[in-house]
Coordinates of C-alpha atoms and ligand atoms in Angstrom, one line a residue:
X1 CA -11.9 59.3 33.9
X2 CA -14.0 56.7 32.1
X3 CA -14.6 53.5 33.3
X4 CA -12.9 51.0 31.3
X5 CA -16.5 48.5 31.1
X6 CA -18.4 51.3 30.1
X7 CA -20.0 51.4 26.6
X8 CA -22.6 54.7 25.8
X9 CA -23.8 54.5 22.4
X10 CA -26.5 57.4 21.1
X11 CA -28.9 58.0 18.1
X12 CA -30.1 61.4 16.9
X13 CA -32.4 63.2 18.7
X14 CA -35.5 63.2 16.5
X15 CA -37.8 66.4 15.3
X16 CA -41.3 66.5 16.7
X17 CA -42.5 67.6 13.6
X18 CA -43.6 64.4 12.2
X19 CA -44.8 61.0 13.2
X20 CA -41.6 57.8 13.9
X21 CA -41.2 56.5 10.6
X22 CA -38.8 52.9 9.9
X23 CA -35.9 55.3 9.2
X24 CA -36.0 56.7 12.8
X25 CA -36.7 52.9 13.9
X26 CA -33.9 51.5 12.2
X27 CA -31.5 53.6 13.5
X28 CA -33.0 52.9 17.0
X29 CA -33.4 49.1 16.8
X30 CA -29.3 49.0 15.5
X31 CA -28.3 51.2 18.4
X32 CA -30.5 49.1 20.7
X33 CA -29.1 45.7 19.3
X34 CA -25.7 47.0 20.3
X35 CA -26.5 48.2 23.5
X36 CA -28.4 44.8 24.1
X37 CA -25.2 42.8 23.6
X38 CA -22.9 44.9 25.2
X39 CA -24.6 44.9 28.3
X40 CA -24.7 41.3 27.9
X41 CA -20.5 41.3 27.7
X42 CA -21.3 42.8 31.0
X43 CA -20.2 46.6 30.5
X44 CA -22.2 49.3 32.1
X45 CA -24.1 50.4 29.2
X46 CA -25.6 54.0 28.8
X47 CA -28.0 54.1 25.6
X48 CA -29.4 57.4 25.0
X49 CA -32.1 58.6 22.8
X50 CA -34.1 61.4 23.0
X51 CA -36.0 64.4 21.2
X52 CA -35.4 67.5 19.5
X53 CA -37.5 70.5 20.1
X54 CA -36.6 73.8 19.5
X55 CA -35.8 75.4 16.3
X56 CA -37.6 77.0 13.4
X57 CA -38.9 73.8 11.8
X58 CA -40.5 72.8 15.3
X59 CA -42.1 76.3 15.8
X60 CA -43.8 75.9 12.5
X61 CA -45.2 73.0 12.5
X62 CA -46.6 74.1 16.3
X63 CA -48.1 77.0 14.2
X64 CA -49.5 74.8 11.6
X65 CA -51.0 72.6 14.1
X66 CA -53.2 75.5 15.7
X67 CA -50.5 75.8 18.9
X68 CA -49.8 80.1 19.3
X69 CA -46.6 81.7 20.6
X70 CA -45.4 80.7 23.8
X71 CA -47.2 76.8 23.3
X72 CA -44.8 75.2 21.5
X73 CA -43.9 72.8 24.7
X74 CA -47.4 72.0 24.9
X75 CA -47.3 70.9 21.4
X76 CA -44.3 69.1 21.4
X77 CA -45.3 67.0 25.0
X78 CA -47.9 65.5 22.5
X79 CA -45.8 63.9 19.8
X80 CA -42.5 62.7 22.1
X81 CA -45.1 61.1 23.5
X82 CA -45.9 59.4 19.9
X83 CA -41.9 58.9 20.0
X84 CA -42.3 57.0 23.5
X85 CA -44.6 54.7 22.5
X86 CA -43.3 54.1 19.0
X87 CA -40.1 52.9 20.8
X88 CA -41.9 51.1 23.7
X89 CA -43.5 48.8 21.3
X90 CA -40.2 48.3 19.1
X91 CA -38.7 47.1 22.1
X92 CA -36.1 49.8 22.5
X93 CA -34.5 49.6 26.1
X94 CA -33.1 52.7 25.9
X95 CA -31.3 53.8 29.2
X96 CA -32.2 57.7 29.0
X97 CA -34.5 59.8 26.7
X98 CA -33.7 63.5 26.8
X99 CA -35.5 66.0 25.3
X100 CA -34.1 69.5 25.0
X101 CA -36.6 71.2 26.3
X102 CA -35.4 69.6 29.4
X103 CA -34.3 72.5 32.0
X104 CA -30.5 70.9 32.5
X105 CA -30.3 70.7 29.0
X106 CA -30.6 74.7 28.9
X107 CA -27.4 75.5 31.6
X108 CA -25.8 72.9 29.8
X109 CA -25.5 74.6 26.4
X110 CA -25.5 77.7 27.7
X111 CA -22.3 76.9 29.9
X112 CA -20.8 74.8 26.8
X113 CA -21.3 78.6 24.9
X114 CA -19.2 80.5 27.3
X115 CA -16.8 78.3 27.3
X116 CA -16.4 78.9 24.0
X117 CA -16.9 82.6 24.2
X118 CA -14.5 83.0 26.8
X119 CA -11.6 81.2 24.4
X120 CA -12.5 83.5 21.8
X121 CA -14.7 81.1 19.9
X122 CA -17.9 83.3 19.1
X123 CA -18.0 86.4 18.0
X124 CA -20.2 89.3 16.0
X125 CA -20.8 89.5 12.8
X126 CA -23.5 90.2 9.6
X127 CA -24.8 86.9 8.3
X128 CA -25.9 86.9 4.5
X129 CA -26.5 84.0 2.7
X130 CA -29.0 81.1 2.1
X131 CA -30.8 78.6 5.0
X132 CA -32.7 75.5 4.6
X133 CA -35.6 75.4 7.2
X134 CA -36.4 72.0 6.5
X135 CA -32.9 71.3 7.4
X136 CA -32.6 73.9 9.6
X137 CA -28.6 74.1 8.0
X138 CA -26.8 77.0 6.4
X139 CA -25.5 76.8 2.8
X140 CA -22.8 78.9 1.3
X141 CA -23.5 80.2 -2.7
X142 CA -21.4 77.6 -3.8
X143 CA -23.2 74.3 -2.0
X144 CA -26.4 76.3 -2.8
X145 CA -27.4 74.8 -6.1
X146 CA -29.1 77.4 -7.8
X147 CA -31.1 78.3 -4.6
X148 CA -32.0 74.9 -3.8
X149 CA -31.1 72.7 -0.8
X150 CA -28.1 70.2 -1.4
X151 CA -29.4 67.3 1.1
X152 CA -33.5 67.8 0.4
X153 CA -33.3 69.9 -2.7
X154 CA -36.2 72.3 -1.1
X155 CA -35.9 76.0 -2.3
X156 CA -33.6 78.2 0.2
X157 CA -34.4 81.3 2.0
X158 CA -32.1 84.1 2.1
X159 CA -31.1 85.5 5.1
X160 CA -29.3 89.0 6.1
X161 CA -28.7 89.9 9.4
X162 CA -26.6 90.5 12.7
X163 CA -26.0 87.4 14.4
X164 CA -22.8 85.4 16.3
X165 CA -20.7 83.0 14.4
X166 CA -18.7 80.3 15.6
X167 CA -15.1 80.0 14.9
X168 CA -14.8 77.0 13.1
X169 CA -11.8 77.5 10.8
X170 CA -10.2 77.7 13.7
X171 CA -10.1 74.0 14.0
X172 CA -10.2 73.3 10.6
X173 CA -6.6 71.6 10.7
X174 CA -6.9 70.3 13.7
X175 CA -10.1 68.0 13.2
X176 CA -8.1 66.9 9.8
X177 CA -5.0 66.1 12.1
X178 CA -7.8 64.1 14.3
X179 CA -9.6 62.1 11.4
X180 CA -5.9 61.3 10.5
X181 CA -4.8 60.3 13.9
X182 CA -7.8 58.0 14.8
X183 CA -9.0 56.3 11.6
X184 CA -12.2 55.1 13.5
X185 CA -13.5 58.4 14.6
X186 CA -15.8 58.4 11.8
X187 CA -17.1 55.0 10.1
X188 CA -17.8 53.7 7.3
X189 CA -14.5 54.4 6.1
X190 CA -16.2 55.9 2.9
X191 CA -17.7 58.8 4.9
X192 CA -14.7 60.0 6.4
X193 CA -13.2 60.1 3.2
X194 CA -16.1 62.6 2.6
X195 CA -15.6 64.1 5.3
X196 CA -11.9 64.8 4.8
X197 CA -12.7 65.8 1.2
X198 CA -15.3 68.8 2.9
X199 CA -12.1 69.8 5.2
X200 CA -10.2 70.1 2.3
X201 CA -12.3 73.4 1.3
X202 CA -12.4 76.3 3.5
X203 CA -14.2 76.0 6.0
X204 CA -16.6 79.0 6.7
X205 CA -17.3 79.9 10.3
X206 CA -20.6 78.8 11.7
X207 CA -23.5 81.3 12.0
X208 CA -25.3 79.6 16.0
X209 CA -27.8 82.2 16.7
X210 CA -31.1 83.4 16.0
X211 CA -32.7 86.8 16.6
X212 CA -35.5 86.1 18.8
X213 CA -37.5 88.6 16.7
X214 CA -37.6 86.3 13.6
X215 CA -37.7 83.2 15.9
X216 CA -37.9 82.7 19.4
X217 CA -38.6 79.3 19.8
X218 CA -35.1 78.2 21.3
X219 CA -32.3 78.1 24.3
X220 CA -30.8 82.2 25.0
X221 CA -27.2 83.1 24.1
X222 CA -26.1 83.5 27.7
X223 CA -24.5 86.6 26.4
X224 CA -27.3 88.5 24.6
X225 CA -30.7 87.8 25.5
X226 CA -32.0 89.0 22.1
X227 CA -31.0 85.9 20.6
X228 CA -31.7 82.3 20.7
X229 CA -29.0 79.5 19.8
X230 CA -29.2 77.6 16.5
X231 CA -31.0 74.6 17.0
X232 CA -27.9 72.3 15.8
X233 CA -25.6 73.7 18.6
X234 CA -28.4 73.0 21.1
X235 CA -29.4 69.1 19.7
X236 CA -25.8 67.9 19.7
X237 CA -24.9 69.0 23.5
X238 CA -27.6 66.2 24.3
X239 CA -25.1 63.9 24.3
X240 CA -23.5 65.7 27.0
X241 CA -26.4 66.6 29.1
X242 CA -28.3 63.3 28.7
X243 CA -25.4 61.7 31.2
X244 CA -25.7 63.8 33.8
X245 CA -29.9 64.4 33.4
X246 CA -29.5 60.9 33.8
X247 CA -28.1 60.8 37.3
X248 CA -24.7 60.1 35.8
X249 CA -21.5 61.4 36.4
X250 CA -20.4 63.1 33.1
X251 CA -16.3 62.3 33.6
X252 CA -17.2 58.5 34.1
X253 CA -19.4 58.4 31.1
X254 CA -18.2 60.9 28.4
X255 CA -17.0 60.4 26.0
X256 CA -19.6 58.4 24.0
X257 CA -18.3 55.4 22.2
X258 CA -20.8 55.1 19.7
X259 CA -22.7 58.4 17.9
X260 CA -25.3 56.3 15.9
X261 CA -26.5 59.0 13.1
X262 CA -27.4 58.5 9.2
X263 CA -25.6 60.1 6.2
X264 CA -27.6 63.0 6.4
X265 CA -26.9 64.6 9.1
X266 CA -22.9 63.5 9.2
X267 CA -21.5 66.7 8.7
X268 CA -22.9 68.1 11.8
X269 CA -22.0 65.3 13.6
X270 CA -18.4 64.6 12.1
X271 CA -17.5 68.3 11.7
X272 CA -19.0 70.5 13.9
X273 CA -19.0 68.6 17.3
X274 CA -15.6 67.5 17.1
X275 CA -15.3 71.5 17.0
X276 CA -16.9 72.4 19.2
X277 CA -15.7 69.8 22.0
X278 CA -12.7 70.7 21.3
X279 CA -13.3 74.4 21.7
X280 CA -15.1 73.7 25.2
X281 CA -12.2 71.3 26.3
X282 CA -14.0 67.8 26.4
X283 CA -12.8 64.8 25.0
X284 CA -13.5 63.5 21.6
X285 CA -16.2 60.7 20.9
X286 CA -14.4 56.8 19.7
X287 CA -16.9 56.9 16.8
X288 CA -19.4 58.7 14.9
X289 CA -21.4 56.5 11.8
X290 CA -23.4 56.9 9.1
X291 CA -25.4 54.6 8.3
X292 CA -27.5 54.7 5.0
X293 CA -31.3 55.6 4.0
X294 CA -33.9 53.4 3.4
X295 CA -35.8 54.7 0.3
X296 CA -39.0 53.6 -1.1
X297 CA -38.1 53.7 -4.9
X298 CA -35.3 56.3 -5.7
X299 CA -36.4 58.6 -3.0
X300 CA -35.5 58.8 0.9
X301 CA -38.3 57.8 3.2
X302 CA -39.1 60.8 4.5
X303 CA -42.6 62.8 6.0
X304 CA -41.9 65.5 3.9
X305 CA -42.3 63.5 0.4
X306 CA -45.1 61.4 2.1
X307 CA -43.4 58.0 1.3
X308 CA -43.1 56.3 4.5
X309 CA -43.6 53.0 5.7
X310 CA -44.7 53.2 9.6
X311 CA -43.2 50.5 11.9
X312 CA -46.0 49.8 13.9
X313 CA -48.1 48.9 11.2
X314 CA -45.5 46.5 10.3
X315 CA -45.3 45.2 13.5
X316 CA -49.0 44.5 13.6
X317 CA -48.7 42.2 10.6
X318 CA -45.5 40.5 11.0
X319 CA -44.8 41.4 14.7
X320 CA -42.2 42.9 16.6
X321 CA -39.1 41.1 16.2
X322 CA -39.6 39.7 12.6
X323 CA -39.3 43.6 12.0
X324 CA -36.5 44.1 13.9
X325 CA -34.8 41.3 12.1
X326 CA -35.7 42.5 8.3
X327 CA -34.3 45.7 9.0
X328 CA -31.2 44.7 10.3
X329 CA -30.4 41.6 8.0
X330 CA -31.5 43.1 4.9
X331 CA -28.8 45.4 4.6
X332 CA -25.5 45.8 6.0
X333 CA -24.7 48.9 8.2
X334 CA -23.9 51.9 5.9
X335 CA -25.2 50.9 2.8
X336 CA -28.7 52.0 1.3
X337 CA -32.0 49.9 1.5
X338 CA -34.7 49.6 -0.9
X339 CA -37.8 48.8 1.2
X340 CA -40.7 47.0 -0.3
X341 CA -43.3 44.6 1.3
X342 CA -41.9 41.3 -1.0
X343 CA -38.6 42.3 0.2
X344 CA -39.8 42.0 3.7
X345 CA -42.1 39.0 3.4
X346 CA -39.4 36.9 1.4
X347 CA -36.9 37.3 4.2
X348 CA -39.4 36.8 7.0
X349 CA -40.6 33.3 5.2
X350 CA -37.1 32.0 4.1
X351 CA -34.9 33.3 7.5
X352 CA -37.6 32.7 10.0
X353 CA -40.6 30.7 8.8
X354 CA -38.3 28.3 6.9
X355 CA -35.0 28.0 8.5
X356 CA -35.1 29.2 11.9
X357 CA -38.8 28.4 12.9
X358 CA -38.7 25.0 10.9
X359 CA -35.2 24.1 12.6
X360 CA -37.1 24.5 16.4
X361 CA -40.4 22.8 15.2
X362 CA -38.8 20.2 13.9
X363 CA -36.5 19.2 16.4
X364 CA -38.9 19.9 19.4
X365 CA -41.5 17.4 17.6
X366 CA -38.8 14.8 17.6
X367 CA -37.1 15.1 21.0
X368 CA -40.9 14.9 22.1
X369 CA -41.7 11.8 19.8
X370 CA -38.7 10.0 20.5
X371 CA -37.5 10.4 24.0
X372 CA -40.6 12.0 25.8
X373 CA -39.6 15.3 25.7
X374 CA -36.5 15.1 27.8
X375 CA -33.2 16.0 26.2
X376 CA -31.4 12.2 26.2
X377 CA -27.5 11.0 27.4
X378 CA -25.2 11.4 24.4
X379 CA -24.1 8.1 23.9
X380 CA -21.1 6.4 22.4
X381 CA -21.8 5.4 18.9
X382 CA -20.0 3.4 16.2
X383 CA -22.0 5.1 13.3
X384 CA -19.1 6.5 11.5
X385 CA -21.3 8.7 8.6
X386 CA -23.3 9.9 11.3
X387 CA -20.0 10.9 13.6
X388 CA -18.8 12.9 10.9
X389 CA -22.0 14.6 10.1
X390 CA -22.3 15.3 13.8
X391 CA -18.6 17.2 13.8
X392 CA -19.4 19.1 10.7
X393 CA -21.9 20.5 12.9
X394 CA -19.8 21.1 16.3
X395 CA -17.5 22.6 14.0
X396 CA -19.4 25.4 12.5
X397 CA -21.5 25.9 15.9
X398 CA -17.9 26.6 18.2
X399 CA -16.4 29.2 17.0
X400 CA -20.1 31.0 16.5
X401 CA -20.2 33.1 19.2
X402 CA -16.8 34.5 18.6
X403 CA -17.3 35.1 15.0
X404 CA -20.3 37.4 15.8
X405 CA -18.9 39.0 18.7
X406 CA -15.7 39.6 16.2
X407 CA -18.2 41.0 13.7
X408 CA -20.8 43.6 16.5
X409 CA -17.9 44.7 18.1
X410 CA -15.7 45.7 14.9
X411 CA -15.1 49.0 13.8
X412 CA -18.2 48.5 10.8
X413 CA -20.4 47.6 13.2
X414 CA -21.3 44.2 11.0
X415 CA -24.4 43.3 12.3
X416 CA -25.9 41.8 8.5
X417 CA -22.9 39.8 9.1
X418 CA -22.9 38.8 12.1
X419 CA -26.6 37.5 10.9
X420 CA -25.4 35.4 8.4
X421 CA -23.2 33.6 9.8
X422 CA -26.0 32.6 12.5
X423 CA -28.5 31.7 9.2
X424 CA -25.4 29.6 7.9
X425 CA -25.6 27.6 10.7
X426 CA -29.0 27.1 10.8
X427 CA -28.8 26.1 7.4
X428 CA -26.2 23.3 8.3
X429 CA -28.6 22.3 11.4
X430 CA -31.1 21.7 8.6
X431 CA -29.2 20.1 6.1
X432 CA -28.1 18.0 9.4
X433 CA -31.5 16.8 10.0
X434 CA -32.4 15.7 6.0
X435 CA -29.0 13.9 5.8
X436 CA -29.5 12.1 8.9
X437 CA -32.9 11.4 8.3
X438 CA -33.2 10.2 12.1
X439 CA -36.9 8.9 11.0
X440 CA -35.0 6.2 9.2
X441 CA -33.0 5.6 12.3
X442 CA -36.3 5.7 14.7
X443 CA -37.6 2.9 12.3
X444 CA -34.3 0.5 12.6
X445 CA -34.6 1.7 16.4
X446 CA -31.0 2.9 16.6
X447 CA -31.4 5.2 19.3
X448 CA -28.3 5.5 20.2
X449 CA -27.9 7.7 16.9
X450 CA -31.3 9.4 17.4
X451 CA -29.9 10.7 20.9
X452 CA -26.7 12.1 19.3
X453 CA -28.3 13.9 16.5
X454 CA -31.3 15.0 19.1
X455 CA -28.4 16.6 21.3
X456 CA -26.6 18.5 17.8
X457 CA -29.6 19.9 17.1
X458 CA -30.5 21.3 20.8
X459 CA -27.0 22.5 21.2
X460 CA -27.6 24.4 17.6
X461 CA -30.7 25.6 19.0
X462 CA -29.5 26.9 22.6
X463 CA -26.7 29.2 20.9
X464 CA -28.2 30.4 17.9
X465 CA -31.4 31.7 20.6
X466 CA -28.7 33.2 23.0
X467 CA -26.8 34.7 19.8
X468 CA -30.0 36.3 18.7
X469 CA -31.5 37.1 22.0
X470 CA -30.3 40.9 21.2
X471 CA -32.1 41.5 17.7
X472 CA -35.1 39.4 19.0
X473 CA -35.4 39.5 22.2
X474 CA -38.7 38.6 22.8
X475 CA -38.9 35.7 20.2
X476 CA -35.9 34.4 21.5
X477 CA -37.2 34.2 25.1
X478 CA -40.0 32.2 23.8
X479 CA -37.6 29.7 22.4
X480 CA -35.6 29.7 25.3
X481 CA -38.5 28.7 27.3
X482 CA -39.6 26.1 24.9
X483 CA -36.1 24.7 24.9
X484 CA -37.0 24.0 28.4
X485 CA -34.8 27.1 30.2
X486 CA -36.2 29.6 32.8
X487 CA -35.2 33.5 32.9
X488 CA -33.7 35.3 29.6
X489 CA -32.1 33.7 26.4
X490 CA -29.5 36.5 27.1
X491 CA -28.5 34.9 30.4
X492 CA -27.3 31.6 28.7
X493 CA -24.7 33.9 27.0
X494 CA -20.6 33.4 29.1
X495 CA -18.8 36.3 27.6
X496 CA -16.0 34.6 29.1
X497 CA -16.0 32.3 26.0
X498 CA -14.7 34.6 23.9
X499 CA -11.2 35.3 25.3
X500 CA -10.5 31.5 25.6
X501 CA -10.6 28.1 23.5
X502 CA -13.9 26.5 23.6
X503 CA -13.4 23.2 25.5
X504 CA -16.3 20.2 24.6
X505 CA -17.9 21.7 28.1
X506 CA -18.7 24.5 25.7
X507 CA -20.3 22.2 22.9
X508 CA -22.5 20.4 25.7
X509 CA -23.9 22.9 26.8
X510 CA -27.3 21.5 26.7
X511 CA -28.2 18.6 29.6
X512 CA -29.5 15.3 29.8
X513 CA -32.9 15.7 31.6
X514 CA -33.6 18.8 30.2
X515 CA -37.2 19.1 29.4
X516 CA -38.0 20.6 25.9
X517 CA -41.8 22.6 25.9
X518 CA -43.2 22.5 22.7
X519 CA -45.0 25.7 21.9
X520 CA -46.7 27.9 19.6
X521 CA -45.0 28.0 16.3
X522 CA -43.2 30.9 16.7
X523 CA -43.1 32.2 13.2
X524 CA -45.9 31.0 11.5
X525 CA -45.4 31.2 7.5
X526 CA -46.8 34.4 5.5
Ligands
MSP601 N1 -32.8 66.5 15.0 C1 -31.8 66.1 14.1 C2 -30.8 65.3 14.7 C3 -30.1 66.0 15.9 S1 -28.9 64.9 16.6 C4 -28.1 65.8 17.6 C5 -32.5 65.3 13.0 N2 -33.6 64.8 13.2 S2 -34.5 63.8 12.2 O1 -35.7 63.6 12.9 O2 -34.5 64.4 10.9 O3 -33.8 62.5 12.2 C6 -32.7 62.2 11.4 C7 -32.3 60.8 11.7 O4 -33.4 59.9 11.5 C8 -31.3 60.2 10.7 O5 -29.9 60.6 11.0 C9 -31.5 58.8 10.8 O6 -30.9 58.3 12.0 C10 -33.0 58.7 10.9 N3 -33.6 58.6 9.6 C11 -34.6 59.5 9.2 N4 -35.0 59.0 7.9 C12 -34.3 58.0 7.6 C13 -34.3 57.1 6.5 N5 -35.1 57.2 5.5 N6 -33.4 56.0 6.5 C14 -32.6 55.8 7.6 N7 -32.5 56.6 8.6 C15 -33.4 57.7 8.6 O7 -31.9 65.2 11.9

């Protein structure tokens, strides 16, 4: 059975075909933030990520890139190692990578397809109709618009020939029942509508093999060694094999919570796996969701129409975190975004440069010009304008934690949200400073109202670099440093916080004698 603490969360399993482009890193940096703060609620977190390899797309672009018959693995070792790196620098502490040329991965589908066979599942029959390489997906007459894709509106092939189907309709009603039953199984709630809209058409059964001799380049049907599997049925039984190639025990860690994917591939992801879990007898996943595109123009980002914005480059001009931020704060999960470098550089300057960068600079420069650099004793004051400024700002900063945690952990997966209401507060800890003006209190030398609005704006600082340890986490262990702590910014995080009232224990979190480190300016302006 699985563990009650136990939160596993995947992402596709990219094609080697092409170069990591931001599309592929945003879907890993979300699926990374989450995993980030669920292990720091303290669950046993299993993150996977991994590579696709086999499949007619893949054997191609081995052909194209001078690889012959039989050296497809020695083409694809080369680019997951692209994918490796790509993810290494992002920061991406993913728990497994599996790729499925991976031998376990090959018993593992081939067991899941007797399973199937052996409940009647698969069968023989004469497949004619049209295929999207690109996609590597089949299209009935009817999706097919005029011979062209539906999803990347490349020209089909037609394809006639003997080959096993799957028997979806089978389960047609059943996976209706289940999207019924458990309104979170797929998320956003607009994409399930889709999705029950598809099931409201006949479904057609699902061709899953290949003759090896129009393309080899895949896993054997364990029942006819003249065929290979389609490439979809082999990608999505990662998610099972990736636990156990892991070292992991599949009945503590199955089923995932989390099936991290974008619109594009939901229909194989809210459709046919359900299907065929449910054909082999496993349990179903809590959640499988979409999230949108990012598009340069009116276009998807994508290899293919050579429009795509690579991360690292990014990363070498802004740096690693800024980029992790943009993508997640510009849009909120499930919606669309419209890349474009003023986009970028507006939010970098105004979020980080401005408000979040200014916020530590400025208040490390006066905790050092004021009391030495040591964080003073909050003392009692009689300052009543100042007293009230000070519990506007205890009031926003208390119930932060739990607002975020309300918003990562909901069903939307609101991490844009959960963003702004960090910036919100920032925004009050700056508006705190210019309506204090605690340079006009230096001059009358009340210090007793310097240390009290020192201490509001350390406290502001500590959470808000705890809170955003996950999305930054390297930035934010800077700060934590230069807000005079030792280890992680994720350690100063209690989850126990959130199941109880904050007591003013929780507001002081922050020490007398604590000694502040000024540092580099951690995001300089662009
Ligand atoms: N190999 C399949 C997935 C198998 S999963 C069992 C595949 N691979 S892919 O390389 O094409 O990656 C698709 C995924 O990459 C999308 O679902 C999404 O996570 C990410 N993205 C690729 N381009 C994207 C955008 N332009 N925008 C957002 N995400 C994008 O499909």
């Amino acid at each position: 059975m699985k563990e009650k603490n136990r939160f596993y969360i995947t992402t596709p399993i990219y094609y080697v075909n092409a170069e990591p482009h931001i599309g592929h890193a945003y879907t890993q940096i979300t699926a990374d933030v989450l995993a980030r703060y669920h292990r720091m609620l303290g669950e046993d977190v299993f993150f996977l990520t991994g590579t696709d390899e086999h499949g007619n797309k893949i054997e191609r672009a081995s052909r194209d890139a001078g690889f012959g018959p039989g050296e497809e693995k020695k083409f694809v070792d080369g680019i997951v190692e692209r994918f490796k790196a790509a993810w290494q620098k992002l920061d991406i502490e993913y728990d497994h990578f599996i790729r499925t040329t991976d031998p376990e991965h090959k018993s593992r589908v081939q067991d899941l397809l007797m399973k199937m066979k052996d409940r009647g599942d698969i069968y023989s029959g004469e497949y004619d109709g049209c295929y999207c390489t690109p996609c590597e997906t089949f299209w009935t007459e009817k999706e097919a618009s005029g011979g062209f894709c539906p999803e990347c509106e490349r020209p089909l092939e037609e394809i006639k020939e003997k080959n096993y189907f799957f028997r979806m309709s089978k389960y047609q009603n059943w996976l209706l029942e289940h999207l019924k039953k458990d309104p979170e199984f797929c998320m956003p709630e607009f994409r399930k509508n889709e999705v029950t809209g598809f099931l409201k058409e006949e479904l057609n059964d699902l061709c899953i093999s290949r003759p090896k001799s129009r393309m080899s380049w895949g896993i054997e049907l364990p029942f006819d060694d003249e065929y290979v599997v389609y490439v979809w049925f082999d990608a999505l039984i990662n998610y099972l094999t990736g636990i156990t190639a892991s070292g992991r025990d599949l009945e503590e860690v199955w089923p995932a919570d989390i099936h991290l994917i974008a619109k594009d591939i939901l229909r194989h992801h809210a459709v046919y796996w359900p299907i065929m879990l449910k054909s082999a007898g496993y349990e179903m996943p809590g959640t499988v969701f979409a999230h949108g595109w990012w598009k340069m123009g009116d276009e998807k980002m994508s290899k293919s129409k050579g429009n795509i914005v690579d991360p690292l480059e990014l990363t070498e001009e802004y740096g690693v975190d800024p980029v992790r931020y943009f993508l997640l704060k510009a849009i909120s999960l499930g919606s669309d975004g419209l890349y474009t470098d003023e986009f970028m550089r507006t939010l970098y300057n105004n979020d980080l440069a401005n408000d979040l960068g200014n916020l530590l600079n400025r208040t490390l420069t006066m905790v050092e010009k004021y009391f030495g650099s040591v964080a003073p004793e909050v003392p009692e004051i009689s300052d009543d304008e100042q007293l009230k400024r000070s519990v506007v700002i205890k009031e926003a900063l208390i119930p932060l934690s739990k607002k975020v945690h309300d918003k990562l952990t909901s069903p939307e997966l609101q991490i844009k949200e959960a963003l702004d209401e960090v910036l919100e507060v920032i925004d009050k800890a700056n508006k705190y400073i210019e309506r204090s003006a605690p340079w006009e209190y230096s001059k009358k030398g009340r210090t007793d109202v310097l240390k009290l609005i020192m201490m509001d704006l350390l406290e502001v600082l500590r959470e808000v670099c705890v809170i955003l340890s996950p999305v930054m986490p390297e930035s934010m262990n800077e700060m934590w440093h230069q807000l005079g702590y030792e280890g992680n910014a994720a350690d100063g995080f209690d989850a126990s916080e959130l199941s109880r009232k904050k007591t003013e224990t929780d507001w002081r979190k922050v020490k007398p004698g604590l000694k502040v480190k000024k540092g580099k300016i951690l995001f300089p302006r662009m």
